[in-house]
């Protein structure tokens, strides 16, 4: 999206012995990748100094909720303290840049009001959610302490065909495609009764960009305002391929979480009013698009 608006785009990558750029393969000749690591303060200062950015989007995190129970300390390092390191690097190397922090609906966790808006108190339910609450408040604190243009976008689940296979929407759409094409017979899932407010990632990056174009920095909730269960996700996705989820979905306790977020639904009226933001793709169309993309990917050429 930034490239289509004429931006020069840099990304940071942490060193690895392999180059897993699968999801940005179509972009690697159009963006400049700099080596840096959220665990290494100095490398972040150098990367921001070299790129001299006008806008910084911090989307980096250990972002899989389930893993945050098995790697809680690492999750805190990347997802919480990593944000302080980014803000410190910006303060040092690009204090006039605008900073976007990818905050999360997981901060609302065991919700204290419905729908959830900017003023809803947080009650995180996983080490990931707890780390994101820290990250949110350090962003607000650096804005208030140092006058940085720093915003926190509280985004509800946002999905597309580029979603990682471990997240439930993509796990289901990929599973449907493999079952339809005879590559698998069953799909093992955890809690089918959890409800989420799922939207299209393309709409949500537009909201991030809009947040950084305002006269004054503020925080915004971004979501569709609708909520669907994992069971409804299964019904919708299997139906796209002419299948019935009852014939293929099995419960596997391995995918149940030690503490669950039962239901999330956004009230995005602040974003609608201030940013003029509206989602363009409803949940059934989003899931259909993802199933069709996975069918095309798995179909023999
Ligand atoms: P979430 O996304 O935890 O909401 O965080 P995820 O897709 O992993 O889970 C959504 C819900 O589905 C239930 N579920 C399963 N989840 C997975 N992954 N695998 C399963 O087999 C399964 N079965 C049921 C889960 O219990 C849960 O209730 C996502 C991430 O992108 C975060 O980084 C981001 O901050 C939030 O969305 C907004």
XYZ file of C-alpha atoms and ligand atoms in Angstrom:
339
model
C 0.000 0.000 0.000
C 2.822 2.417 0.858
C 4.603 1.595 -2.423
C 1.408 2.335 -4.357
C 1.324 5.754 -2.676
C 4.883 6.459 -3.856
C 6.696 5.854 -0.553
C 10.238 4.538 -0.398
C 9.894 1.549 1.927
C 12.475 -0.010 4.222
C 12.000 -3.120 6.296
C 14.078 -4.563 9.081
C 14.977 -8.250 9.210
C 16.775 -10.152 11.920
C 19.677 -12.333 10.864
C 18.877 -15.944 10.129
C 20.711 -18.714 8.306
C 17.785 -18.980 5.887
C 15.814 -16.228 4.135
C 12.131 -16.870 4.816
C 10.717 -14.032 2.697
C 7.865 -16.099 1.254
C 5.153 -13.570 2.068
C 7.093 -10.614 0.656
C 8.586 -12.471 -2.332
C 6.645 -10.211 -4.725
C 8.121 -7.105 -3.046
C 11.763 -7.886 -2.351
C 13.086 -5.889 -5.318
C 10.937 -2.894 -4.374
C 11.767 -2.524 -0.675
C 15.130 -2.063 1.009
C 15.833 -4.531 3.805
C 18.058 -3.457 6.703
C 19.483 -5.828 9.254
C 18.335 -5.165 12.837
C 16.816 -7.007 15.765
C 14.209 -5.924 18.326
C 16.426 -7.450 21.011
C 19.406 -5.255 20.054
C 19.088 -1.534 20.802
C 22.127 -0.479 18.821
C 21.005 -2.187 15.616
C 17.652 -0.379 15.772
C 19.305 3.028 16.189
C 21.541 2.286 13.190
C 18.636 1.070 11.014
C 16.506 4.125 11.797
C 19.488 6.424 11.289
C 20.216 4.851 7.862
C 16.611 4.865 6.652
C 15.835 8.366 8.022
C 12.092 7.527 7.962
C 9.196 9.960 8.107
C 6.857 7.175 9.290
C 7.648 4.055 11.317
C 5.208 1.132 11.480
C 6.076 -1.286 14.281
C 4.243 -4.471 13.294
C 6.957 -6.744 14.703
C 6.137 -9.109 17.565
C 5.977 -12.676 18.726
C 2.373 -12.615 17.514
C 1.013 -16.136 18.008
C -1.032 -16.151 21.226
C -0.653 -19.909 21.912
C 3.171 -19.758 21.736
C 3.180 -16.996 24.331
C 2.452 -19.589 27.043
C 5.441 -21.734 26.071
C 7.812 -18.781 25.410
C 6.497 -16.085 27.764
C 9.839 -14.378 28.416
C 10.791 -14.188 24.735
C 7.295 -12.869 23.984
C 7.843 -10.111 26.557
C 11.244 -9.256 25.069
C 9.934 -8.854 21.500
C 6.343 -7.793 22.010
C 6.749 -5.530 25.068
C 10.348 -4.326 25.551
C 10.986 -4.369 21.784
C 8.587 -1.420 21.532
C 10.537 0.578 24.115
C 13.702 -0.135 22.132
C 11.993 1.069 18.922
C 10.761 4.252 20.620
C 14.216 4.907 22.083
C 15.781 4.397 18.645
C 13.301 6.806 17.098
C 13.909 9.376 19.855
C 17.610 9.211 19.143
C 17.729 8.852 15.339
C 14.433 10.262 13.957
C 12.562 12.221 16.661
C 10.322 13.943 14.120
C 9.120 10.711 12.524
C 5.598 9.427 13.150
C 5.317 6.095 14.986
C 2.579 3.485 14.653
C 2.342 0.718 17.277
C 0.414 -2.428 16.343
C -1.732 -2.856 19.439
C -4.253 -5.660 19.678
C -7.815 -6.552 20.623
C -6.181 -9.292 22.736
C -5.606 -6.482 25.288
C -9.384 -6.547 25.984
C -9.205 -10.295 26.721
C -11.884 -11.146 29.255
C -13.964 -8.214 28.103
C -15.430 -5.800 30.628
C -17.772 -4.142 28.124
C -19.198 -4.949 24.700
C -18.495 -3.701 22.077
C -14.918 -2.705 22.884
C -13.782 0.869 22.258
C -10.728 3.016 23.049
C -11.850 3.652 26.660
C -12.666 -0.012 27.465
C -10.388 -1.219 30.316
C -7.877 -3.921 29.404
C -8.008 -7.447 30.863
C -5.463 -9.513 28.903
C -5.688 -13.317 29.079
C -2.299 -14.481 27.742
C 1.374 -13.520 28.124
C 0.977 -12.106 24.592
C -1.949 -9.901 25.657
C -0.070 -8.746 28.759
C 2.963 -7.819 26.633
C 0.741 -5.851 24.220
C -0.755 -3.880 27.132
C 2.764 -2.826 28.171
C 3.536 -1.901 24.547
C 0.366 0.174 24.298
C 1.098 2.147 27.448
C 4.770 2.752 26.645
C 3.645 4.210 23.288
C 1.173 6.517 25.046
C 3.809 7.370 27.662
C 6.477 8.352 25.102
C 3.917 10.541 23.350
C 3.064 12.278 26.626
C 6.610 12.364 28.049
C 8.605 13.411 25.000
C 6.013 14.864 22.629
C 6.625 12.151 20.024
C 4.017 11.621 17.310
C 3.217 8.076 18.469
C -0.115 6.293 17.991
C -1.493 2.972 19.117
C -3.839 1.231 16.677
C -5.926 -1.329 18.545
C -6.651 -3.710 15.691
C -9.023 -6.643 15.881
C -8.113 -9.834 13.935
C -7.264 -9.033 10.329
C -6.792 -11.735 7.746
C -5.950 -12.503 4.130
C -4.486 -15.283 1.997
C -1.046 -14.256 3.343
C -1.998 -15.077 6.962
C 0.326 -17.628 8.640
C -0.989 -21.207 8.565
C -1.113 -21.543 12.365
C -3.822 -18.863 12.792
C -7.353 -20.218 12.763
C -8.790 -18.545 9.636
C -5.930 -19.657 7.412
C -5.697 -23.042 9.104
C -9.361 -23.600 8.197
C -9.223 -22.232 4.618
C -6.042 -24.201 3.891
C -7.621 -27.312 5.480
C -10.761 -26.932 3.341
C -8.661 -26.698 0.170
C -6.594 -29.779 1.075
C -9.702 -31.817 1.945
C -11.477 -30.736 -1.245
C -8.502 -31.763 -3.368
C -8.083 -35.138 -1.616
C -4.825 -34.168 0.119
C -6.323 -34.518 3.644
C -9.472 -35.950 5.231
C -9.784 -34.131 8.540
C -9.006 -30.855 10.280
C -8.128 -30.751 13.992
C -9.134 -27.599 15.874
C -9.511 -26.288 19.425
C -12.361 -24.151 20.785
C -15.120 -23.806 18.166
C -17.163 -21.462 20.361
C -14.623 -18.606 20.544
C -15.906 -15.500 18.754
C -13.801 -12.932 16.950
C -14.320 -9.747 14.935
C -12.501 -10.726 11.731
C -11.748 -8.223 8.947
C -9.651 -7.948 5.785
C -5.992 -6.996 6.390
C -5.966 -4.736 3.307
C -8.593 -2.504 4.924
C -6.676 -2.411 8.209
C -3.361 -1.209 6.770
C -5.277 1.683 5.234
C -6.469 2.555 8.771
C -2.854 2.436 10.062
C -1.749 4.869 7.378
C -4.674 7.212 8.080
C -3.717 7.325 11.781
C -0.321 8.783 10.849
C -1.780 11.511 8.588
C -3.708 13.351 11.358
C -2.712 16.711 12.866
C -2.439 15.217 16.352
C -1.601 11.656 17.425
C -4.378 9.596 19.007
C -5.330 5.938 19.585
C -7.965 4.102 17.562
C -9.918 0.842 17.679
C -10.176 -0.825 14.254
C -12.617 -3.675 13.603
C -15.736 -4.501 11.607
C -18.267 -4.312 14.460
C -19.459 -7.884 13.732
C -18.575 -11.080 15.584
C -18.440 -14.699 14.366
C -17.617 -17.985 16.062
C -14.891 -20.384 14.934
C -17.795 -22.777 14.217
C -19.351 -20.204 11.835
C -15.924 -19.770 10.244
C -15.874 -23.537 9.607
C -19.444 -23.547 8.215
C -18.667 -20.654 5.882
C -15.309 -21.962 4.648
C -16.400 -25.576 4.052
C -19.554 -24.358 2.255
C -17.416 -22.408 -0.253
C -16.016 -25.779 -1.392
C -19.424 -27.535 -1.245
C -18.466 -29.448 1.941
C -20.029 -29.861 5.407
C -17.645 -29.142 8.302
C -19.362 -31.795 10.496
C -17.837 -34.470 8.236
C -14.233 -33.272 8.692
C -13.615 -31.138 11.814
C -12.354 -32.906 14.951
C -11.654 -31.490 18.408
C -8.020 -31.746 19.450
C -7.306 -30.633 23.022
C -3.790 -29.650 22.012
C -5.300 -26.507 20.449
C -7.232 -25.427 23.573
C -5.636 -22.491 25.433
C -4.905 -22.289 29.187
C -7.077 -19.154 29.313
C -9.372 -18.201 26.436
C -10.675 -14.921 25.038
C -14.317 -15.902 24.490
C -15.725 -13.014 22.489
C -14.456 -9.853 20.834
C -16.344 -7.232 18.847
C -15.152 -3.718 18.009
C -16.830 -0.353 18.186
C -14.867 1.456 15.453
C -16.924 4.683 15.594
C -13.964 6.890 16.634
C -12.009 5.737 13.535
C -15.069 6.160 11.337
C -15.568 9.733 12.550
C -11.965 10.960 12.760
C -10.268 8.932 10.003
C -13.218 8.464 7.633
C -12.352 4.754 7.769
C -14.791 2.028 6.697
C -14.089 -1.663 6.099
C -14.769 -2.736 2.491
C -14.950 -6.527 2.833
C -17.426 -8.486 4.974
C -16.502 -11.764 6.708
C -18.173 -14.193 4.214
C -16.389 -12.557 1.234
C -13.092 -12.566 3.118
C -13.358 -16.295 3.871
C -14.431 -17.093 0.313
C -11.426 -15.192 -1.035
C -9.073 -17.105 1.293
C -10.565 -20.527 0.402
C -10.307 -19.777 -3.330
C -6.681 -18.653 -2.922
C -5.806 -21.874 -1.045
C -7.607 -24.030 -3.625
C -5.600 -22.333 -6.401
C -2.349 -22.831 -4.464
C -2.901 -26.560 -3.826
C -4.397 -27.452 -7.233
C -1.967 -29.487 -9.340
C -0.523 -27.356 -12.158
P -5.967 -14.751 18.009
O -5.925 -15.567 16.611
O -5.468 -15.562 19.133
O -7.351 -14.169 18.130
O -4.899 -13.585 17.743
P -6.031 -17.122 16.269
O -6.448 -17.184 14.840
O -4.788 -17.868 16.640
O -7.206 -17.670 17.242
C -8.554 -17.210 17.149
C -9.477 -18.075 17.986
O -9.621 -19.354 17.374
C -9.581 -20.351 18.389
N -9.131 -21.635 17.803
C -7.943 -21.861 17.229
N -6.894 -21.039 16.999
C -5.794 -21.567 16.367
N -4.762 -20.758 16.099
N -5.732 -22.889 15.997
C -6.764 -23.753 16.214
O -6.708 -24.944 15.885
C -7.941 -23.219 16.858
N -9.131 -23.754 17.229
C -9.842 -22.787 17.799
C -8.581 -19.794 19.402
O -8.728 -20.477 20.654
C -8.991 -18.333 19.424
O -10.063 -18.149 20.321
C -4.722 -12.969 16.468
C -3.196 -12.753 16.291
O -2.946 -12.280 14.970
C -2.679 -11.736 17.289
O -1.306 -11.468 17.013
C -3.503 -10.455 17.130
O -3.076 -9.491 18.082
C -4.987 -10.742 17.325
O -5.398 -11.744 16.394
C -5.832 -9.500 17.084
